[in-house]
């Protein structure tokens, strides 16, 4: 593709996408989240981990828009910094999942036979364990922490991508242009790289958005159980965990971090749906 | 939202109050109690596990030992009516009570005592506190109501040790099932255990002593502070011997239906230091850590103000306590100066391992912030007890950790050959050796004072605070222990006013 | 069909065997000594050794694996280190909570999701559809443990009509026990309902567009009758599949929800067993959970083959 046709394709997508409410809302929420995360790296209303015991558990006020937590830390600052944590963990986890899952799936589709069988059995196998349970065991094994949360979430993204890639690639291998390439004597790897992967890229992008949302939920769940991000680094799930025993005296602490998670996941899901509508017009009929 | 909540709680309180008034005649005749505790015991055999929750259910209620520890921490006769100690301190002759029966009807005699003690000391014993019996050479039974215990060397604390939950008397006929169906001699007999929810006990009609005033007692397991608060407010539970969330206490204090009783425990909460680790072997660094920590902020932040500051490893309510909290006043500048002097002016990085209790998790975050202020960076990792025992306690693979040492009179741990503080000091060991063979109280107190001062001077650990016992109970209940000299909920003397 | 059955069954057994080996190995290398947890910090070395011997932990790993595996096959799950009772007894007690909870959640989510999904499909692009879809987006985005906390805040803290946590036990009476399960079941059901409603909607839409429904309409069947008699019935195939898949999500969900509400169920048991290094319980429960997921998927596959005769040729489904 020349760069000229690329730009015009992008322009066409933009023209079409502008009219899609879910895409636009999703994009706006996601961009806001990224912006908040970036801002928090250089500026937050208060120092994120600054403890002020006498000023603890304040309700929302002009000074502290979302109040303060059990150590007098500013909740808004911590939610902002928590966005960085959520994005970083989820991004790497989905990266691991796609980075390993896509080649595995493509390999299974290209080689068939025993390779495929092994890959697919491995997939079934990971599905047999509730992901959360395995994550709990991984952290028990290696100790809690953001890195292990990433690994735990990443591992369970592998079969998702492997399955999707294989299914999509299998149907492509039967298509005429691929058969033509085979007849022309191209190797399987070459064909996979030149023809298969570019054609399933949009599918993968949509799936990555959805997995990204799921990873954010998973990270929050693990941190809520005390298995994810370690203090004093702020994490939305951890904030909810700390809020639980304080629910009678400071219920607001249990509200804002959850809202942050919900809005983020909602935004990413809308973005994913929107992208699917945009990139895969065949499915539009069903929406 | 807060004000809204306060109002709705007020409304609830008024409503409950009205109901309470209507039910007044019924409460006057009340002879049962529902007491809640946060952790469920894994099983109900106090001689086969270290979990405090076991003792908190069965000690003094279902099971009794030769002696028992009362609410003031003093040794009282129990199944042994009296005892004589030989002049050389090596022979203890116990006269047992007669006519005592186990809950299953079998008679109690000296054979049961010998069985219980021999079982605890046996080679294949799985008693968590086997060390309590270390000084015992043999147990003999001249007749059914006499037990003679012979010691290898004099032990000033034998009678206290025999009052522990791990030293209760069990019967050979029922011992195999004690984990699920405990059979003892106490004022209450086990009735049933609804796993995950409650243990029920009924008054033992054949009790040898003053019978319990309550006809039945239910111990309910409520780990969730929110659920516990709700259950207290709703009147589903009558008492919570040690409320798990200090942050909720203010609400009960403001409520006339409840009594909030802040008592003492034997838990010295410390920031433990691995004295063998590089920079931490330097006294100046340990002193700097002590100066860097603001105890009061830790107590306020982690325990919502409940807890007594300590300056050494000793319980403040003990008569031999020496107040050393002034040894290292909170002084960040002094801390920085000491660190610079020790060659760590550019900062220092340490690991901080935090076990599950909230005093550790919350306290750890506050202390990490305080240490950061003097240039000591900490890497926090939250560990389960299993990991803590393995890495910190057994492997001493840590720099700092926070833990509460809840055993009574445990200053001796600083004199052990191997202990996770890695504090090796010949003078202190000599002090402990001398203490073990000293019987006279005044001399013992003098030695204990010396030991406390030594620990503070060496700044072995950063001594934080004595854990408080946060009791919340219905104002009409009398007889519950205010303090926790041992881990127990002795219901013998409990009644409704 | 027979070949299909044999293939799937063999795969099932191999999966479980590998799972058992993996779980065993993980438990072997898990740091933390079960005996040390039970006996605490004052335990002496000889006491620890005695307890390990009593629990059979002094035997070689291969022997312990085979003994465990043999026990599994014969239905003997061993004895819990922590509680000292047979694991079956523990599982029996806890399942009395987890199973009703999961069933309540499934019933609740199905009862909510299928009518909503059909409604949305029938009123495609109308306000009702937009409303339902908006609700499902929220349902998917909301973390179930946070939803649970909000439910506690409202119903237990604010209105004080339902308990904030704990389980009364079935012997406390049906209603008191059920009352303690309402909030957890709702918290579990909502996200599942959201997913299920979306699947139902698109599935119904798909079948509505298919020939046989069009034919039925052409033959004079009312829109409503065509919708219910033909479209919905055929649309249920993928819905059943998703429900099968959701079963494992539900099991995972109970782990976290039981922890939020402090419910003594299987999920909390496994969590506590890991913390207390009650390794035998962890091993047994993980295998039981894996087995139940694998078996449920197997049954769903069979159901699928029955519902859709085209798939009976031994093809790999899902």
XYZ file of N, CA, C and O in Angstrom, chain C residues 10-114:
420
model
N -11.316 -39.040 25.798
C -9.874 -39.222 25.940
C -9.207 -37.876 26.234
O -8.380 -37.749 27.145
N -9.589 -36.876 25.462
C -9.021 -35.550 25.663
C -9.291 -35.082 27.091
O -8.421 -34.504 27.759
N -10.499 -35.372 27.557
C -10.900 -34.951 28.896
C -9.998 -35.580 29.957
O -9.482 -34.906 30.846
N -9.790 -36.881 29.820
C -8.974 -37.589 30.812
C -7.527 -37.091 30.782
O -6.915 -36.835 31.820
N -6.984 -36.913 29.574
C -5.600 -36.437 29.464
C -5.469 -35.047 30.089
O -4.553 -34.780 30.863
N -6.425 -34.181 29.781
C -6.401 -32.833 30.357
C -6.336 -32.908 31.882
O -5.520 -32.234 32.523
N -7.177 -33.748 32.450
C -7.219 -33.825 33.916
C -5.929 -34.419 34.487
O -5.452 -33.985 35.538
N -5.363 -35.395 33.781
C -4.112 -35.995 34.255
C -2.997 -34.955 34.278
O -2.271 -34.812 35.272
N -2.867 -34.229 33.176
C -1.839 -33.196 33.105
C -2.093 -32.151 34.195
O -1.172 -31.710 34.894
N -3.369 -31.807 34.352
C -3.718 -30.824 35.375
C -3.290 -31.310 36.756
O -2.708 -30.559 37.544
N -3.524 -32.590 37.033
C -3.186 -33.107 38.362
C -1.683 -33.037 38.594
O -1.220 -32.648 39.666
N -0.912 -33.372 37.565
C 0.547 -33.332 37.694
C 1.007 -31.902 37.927
O 1.836 -31.616 38.804
N 0.435 -30.985 37.143
C 0.823 -29.578 37.250
C 0.508 -29.031 38.641
O 1.354 -28.401 39.291
N -0.710 -29.304 39.096
C -1.112 -28.808 40.408
C -0.204 -29.379 41.486
O 0.258 -28.665 42.380
N 0.080 -30.660 41.365
C 0.949 -31.297 42.349
C 2.324 -30.621 42.373
O 2.850 -30.303 43.437
N 2.868 -30.384 41.180
C 4.195 -29.770 41.115
C 4.189 -28.362 41.691
O 5.096 -27.975 42.427
N 3.143 -27.608 41.354
C 3.064 -26.245 41.894
C 3.028 -26.291 43.420
O 3.725 -25.535 44.108
N 2.224 -27.206 43.961
C 2.131 -27.318 45.427
C 3.469 -27.729 46.041
O 3.797 -27.338 47.156
N 4.249 -28.533 45.272
C 5.552 -28.960 45.774
C 6.495 -27.781 45.968
O 7.247 -27.718 46.934
N 6.472 -26.852 44.992
C 7.449 -25.760 45.042
C 6.906 -24.528 45.742
O 7.630 -23.560 45.949
N 5.630 -24.566 46.120
C 5.049 -23.425 46.816
C 5.817 -23.183 48.118
O 5.936 -24.092 48.944
N 6.365 -21.976 48.296
C 7.104 -21.751 49.534
C 6.154 -21.765 50.735
O 5.026 -21.319 50.639
N 6.622 -22.288 51.853
C 5.784 -22.325 53.051
C 5.548 -23.755 53.481
O 5.190 -24.604 52.677
N 5.747 -24.021 54.766
C 5.642 -25.368 55.298
C 4.317 -25.500 56.049
O 4.063 -24.749 56.988
N 3.443 -26.419 55.619
C 2.147 -26.568 56.293
C 2.306 -26.783 57.800
O 1.547 -26.231 58.596
N 3.300 -27.560 58.192
C 3.480 -27.842 59.618
C 3.839 -26.564 60.377
O 3.378 -26.342 61.498
N 4.647 -25.697 59.754
C 5.049 -24.451 60.420
C 3.846 -23.544 60.632
O 3.756 -22.833 61.634
N 2.918 -23.559 59.678
C 1.720 -22.721 59.815
C 0.886 -23.211 60.994
O 0.367 -22.432 61.774
N 0.761 -24.528 61.111
C -0.097 -25.085 62.159
C 0.530 -24.873 63.533
O -0.159 -24.548 64.495
N 1.835 -25.029 63.629
C 2.468 -25.018 64.947
C 3.010 -23.655 65.375
O 3.404 -23.483 66.523
N 3.061 -22.697 64.483
C 3.427 -21.348 64.883
C 4.900 -21.151 65.173
O 5.737 -22.011 64.902
N 5.198 -19.986 65.764
C 6.593 -19.545 65.857
C 7.380 -20.217 66.980
O 8.596 -20.164 66.987
N 6.690 -20.826 67.935
C 7.445 -21.445 69.024
C 7.691 -22.936 68.815
O 8.216 -23.609 69.684
N 7.267 -23.437 67.654
C 7.396 -24.871 67.411
C 8.863 -25.276 67.360
O 9.700 -24.558 66.828
N 9.160 -26.435 67.931
C 10.534 -26.911 67.887
C 10.715 -27.812 66.676
O 9.754 -28.368 66.149
N 11.956 -27.958 66.279
C 12.249 -28.712 65.060
C 11.694 -30.136 65.132
O 11.124 -30.641 64.157
N 11.831 -30.780 66.316
C 11.359 -32.166 66.398
C 9.837 -32.241 66.296
O 9.278 -33.184 65.737
N 9.145 -31.217 66.837
C 7.688 -31.196 66.737
C 7.262 -31.046 65.280
O 6.334 -31.711 64.822
N 7.959 -30.149 64.570
C 7.639 -29.938 63.161
C 7.814 -31.236 62.378
O 6.961 -31.619 61.574
N 8.931 -31.917 62.663
C 9.208 -33.167 61.951
C 8.134 -34.201 62.260
O 7.661 -34.913 61.369
N 7.713 -34.263 63.540
C 6.691 -35.234 63.933
C 5.385 -34.966 63.199
O 4.720 -35.889 62.723
N 5.030 -33.681 63.091
C 3.767 -33.341 62.431
C 3.846 -33.643 60.938
O 2.903 -34.153 60.339
N 5.020 -33.327 60.341
C 5.176 -33.612 58.906
C 5.030 -35.103 58.652
O 4.413 -35.513 57.675
N 5.595 -35.912 59.572
C 5.489 -37.355 59.406
C 4.031 -37.789 59.534
O 3.530 -38.615 58.773
N 3.341 -37.185 60.496
C 1.940 -37.534 60.712
C 1.104 -37.222 59.472
O 0.172 -37.942 59.130
N 1.459 -36.127 58.787
C 0.696 -35.735 57.601
C 1.208 -36.438 56.346
O 0.692 -36.219 55.251
N 2.239 -37.248 56.499
C 2.760 -37.989 55.354
C 3.648 -37.162 54.452
O 3.960 -37.558 53.331
N 4.074 -35.999 54.933
C 4.877 -35.116 54.088
C 6.338 -35.540 54.005
O 7.106 -34.949 53.262
N 6.725 -36.564 54.792
C 8.121 -36.990 54.759
C 8.360 -38.041 53.678
O 9.487 -38.475 53.476
N 7.299 -38.463 52.976
C 7.456 -39.461 51.922
C 8.003 -38.819 50.648
O 7.842 -37.608 50.445
N 8.613 -39.599 49.762
C 9.104 -39.041 48.495
C 7.949 -38.487 47.657
O 6.825 -38.998 47.731
N 8.266 -37.474 46.846
C 7.231 -36.778 46.080
C 6.474 -37.723 45.151
O 5.247 -37.675 45.078
N 7.211 -38.589 44.454
C 6.557 -39.473 43.483
C 5.528 -40.356 44.181
O 4.403 -40.532 43.702
N 5.913 -40.864 45.357
C 5.003 -41.716 46.113
C 3.748 -40.941 46.511
O 2.620 -41.434 46.360
N 3.984 -39.706 46.994
C 2.830 -38.913 47.429
C 1.907 -38.601 46.268
O 0.686 -38.592 46.415
N 2.506 -38.345 45.087
C 1.671 -38.043 43.920
C 0.800 -39.244 43.574
O -0.409 -39.109 43.367
N 1.430 -40.422 43.550
C 0.672 -41.615 43.170
C -0.404 -41.935 44.203
O -1.526 -42.301 43.845
N -0.050 -41.779 45.469
C -1.038 -42.036 46.520
C -2.227 -41.088 46.360
O -3.393 -41.485 46.425
N -1.907 -39.826 46.089
C -2.971 -38.826 45.924
C -3.848 -39.161 44.726
O -5.074 -39.149 44.800
N -3.170 -39.481 43.611
C -3.887 -39.800 42.385
C -4.775 -41.033 42.594
O -5.942 -41.048 42.198
N -4.191 -42.047 43.248
C -4.962 -43.251 43.535
C -6.184 -42.916 44.374
O -7.292 -43.409 44.128
N -5.983 -42.047 45.343
C -7.092 -41.620 46.191
C -8.175 -40.937 45.375
O -9.369 -41.214 45.532
N -7.751 -40.048 44.459
C -8.716 -39.325 43.622
C -9.580 -40.316 42.849
O -10.798 -40.176 42.779
N -8.907 -41.313 42.258
C -9.630 -42.264 41.414
C -10.633 -43.058 42.243
O -11.752 -43.322 41.810
N -10.212 -43.405 43.486
C -11.116 -44.203 44.319
C -12.044 -43.335 45.161
O -12.795 -43.842 45.981
N -11.952 -42.028 44.958
C -12.876 -41.154 45.662
C -12.427 -40.759 47.056
O -13.196 -40.216 47.843
N -11.161 -41.026 47.389
C -10.646 -40.640 48.703
C -9.787 -39.389 48.531
O -8.718 -39.442 47.936
N -10.253 -38.290 49.048
C -9.545 -37.032 48.834
C -8.521 -36.751 49.924
O -7.849 -35.734 49.894
N -8.418 -37.609 50.897
C -7.440 -37.373 51.960
C -8.021 -36.539 53.078
O -9.223 -36.288 53.140
N -7.133 -36.098 53.969
C -7.542 -35.412 55.177
C -6.895 -34.022 55.194
O -5.708 -33.879 54.931
N -7.680 -33.016 55.503
C -7.167 -31.644 55.533
C -6.094 -31.499 56.608
O -6.261 -31.969 57.728
N -4.970 -30.846 56.254
C -3.917 -30.608 57.244
C -4.430 -29.687 58.350
O -4.189 -29.903 59.529
N -5.111 -28.624 57.919
C -5.518 -27.594 58.869
C -6.658 -28.060 59.763
O -6.614 -27.891 60.970
N -7.692 -28.617 59.146
C -8.901 -28.895 59.902
C -8.931 -30.308 60.479
O -9.755 -30.611 61.338
N -8.056 -31.171 59.956
C -7.994 -32.521 60.498
C -9.205 -33.383 60.172
O -9.412 -34.409 60.797
N -10.019 -32.954 59.206
C -11.181 -33.760 58.829
C -11.009 -34.181 57.378
O -10.236 -33.567 56.631
N -11.728 -35.234 56.936
C -11.630 -35.627 55.530
C -12.026 -34.474 54.611
O -12.952 -33.717 54.940
N -11.295 -34.357 53.485
C -11.569 -33.236 52.582
C -12.995 -33.298 52.050
O -13.644 -32.268 51.872
N -13.505 -34.521 51.846
C -14.885 -34.647 51.369
C -15.855 -33.923 52.298
O -16.800 -33.283 51.874
N -15.590 -34.067 53.607
C -16.471 -33.454 54.587
C -16.462 -31.930 54.427
O -17.501 -31.290 54.433
N -15.239 -31.372 54.256
C -15.102 -29.933 54.058
C -15.842 -29.496 52.802
O -16.593 -28.528 52.802
N -15.581 -30.248 51.711
C -16.201 -29.896 50.433
C -17.713 -29.976 50.564
O -18.439 -29.085 50.121
N -18.183 -31.031 51.232
C -19.617 -31.193 51.411
C -20.237 -30.011 52.130
O -21.271 -29.489 51.722
N -19.560 -29.565 53.187
C -20.087 -28.424 53.943
C -20.117 -27.162 53.080
O -21.099 -26.435 53.058
N -19.003 -26.932 52.388
C -18.879 -25.669 51.668
C -19.742 -25.619 50.421
O -20.187 -24.562 50.007
N -19.927 -26.792 49.801
C -20.685 -26.799 48.550
C -22.143 -26.468 48.824
O -22.845 -25.937 47.964
N -22.578 -26.716 50.064
C -23.937 -26.352 50.459
C -24.178 -24.867 50.385
O -25.308 -24.401 50.448
N -23.105 -24.099 50.258
C -23.255 -22.668 50.085
C -22.978 -22.287 48.640
O -23.738 -21.571 48.008
N -21.853 -22.782 48.112
C -21.420 -22.342 46.791
C -22.385 -22.763 45.688
O -22.689 -21.982 44.795
N -22.871 -24.001 45.764
C -23.756 -24.472 44.704
C -25.063 -23.684 44.669
O -25.438 -23.180 43.611
N -25.760 -23.555 45.821
C -26.979 -22.734 45.774
C -26.686 -21.317 45.300
O -27.467 -20.743 44.543
N -25.541 -20.777 45.717
C -25.193 -19.419 45.307
C -25.021 -19.344 43.798
O -25.589 -18.455 43.134
N -24.261 -20.295 43.240
C -24.039 -20.296 41.792
C -25.354 -20.511 41.053
O -25.622 -19.849 40.045
N -26.189 -21.427 41.574
C -27.469 -21.681 40.917
C -28.354 -20.441 40.944
O -28.953 -20.068 39.935
N -28.382 -19.798 42.109
C -29.178 -18.566 42.204
C -28.702 -17.557 41.172
O -29.498 -16.884 40.517
N -27.388 -17.449 41.055
C -26.832 -16.476 40.116
C -27.191 -16.847 38.683
O -27.560 -15.983 37.886
N -27.119 -18.153 38.343
C -27.445 -18.572 36.976
C -28.917 -18.297 36.684
O -29.261 -17.704 35.663
N -29.784 -18.707 37.628
C -31.215 -18.500 37.423
C -31.526 -17.014 37.271
O -32.211 -16.580 36.346
N -30.939 -16.231 38.173
C -31.181 -14.790 38.164
C -30.718 -14.176 36.857
O -31.438 -13.382 36.228
N -29.504 -14.549 36.429
C -28.970 -13.906 35.229
C -29.744 -14.360 33.993
O -30.018 -13.561 33.110
N -30.147 -15.648 33.949
C -30.912 -16.116 32.796
C -32.279 -15.449 32.761
O -32.731 -14.974 31.717
N -32.926 -15.403 33.929
C -34.257 -14.815 33.996
C -34.229 -13.357 33.576
O -35.183 -12.829 33.011
N -33.115 -12.700 33.852
C -32.995 -11.288 33.515
C -32.576 -11.129 32.057
O -33.107 -10.291 31.323
N -31.622 -11.972 31.626
C -30.945 -11.722 30.361
C -31.779 -12.111 29.146
O -31.833 -11.366 28.169
N -32.425 -13.285 29.199
C -33.095 -13.743 27.972
C -34.263 -12.840 27.582
O -34.324 -12.386 26.442
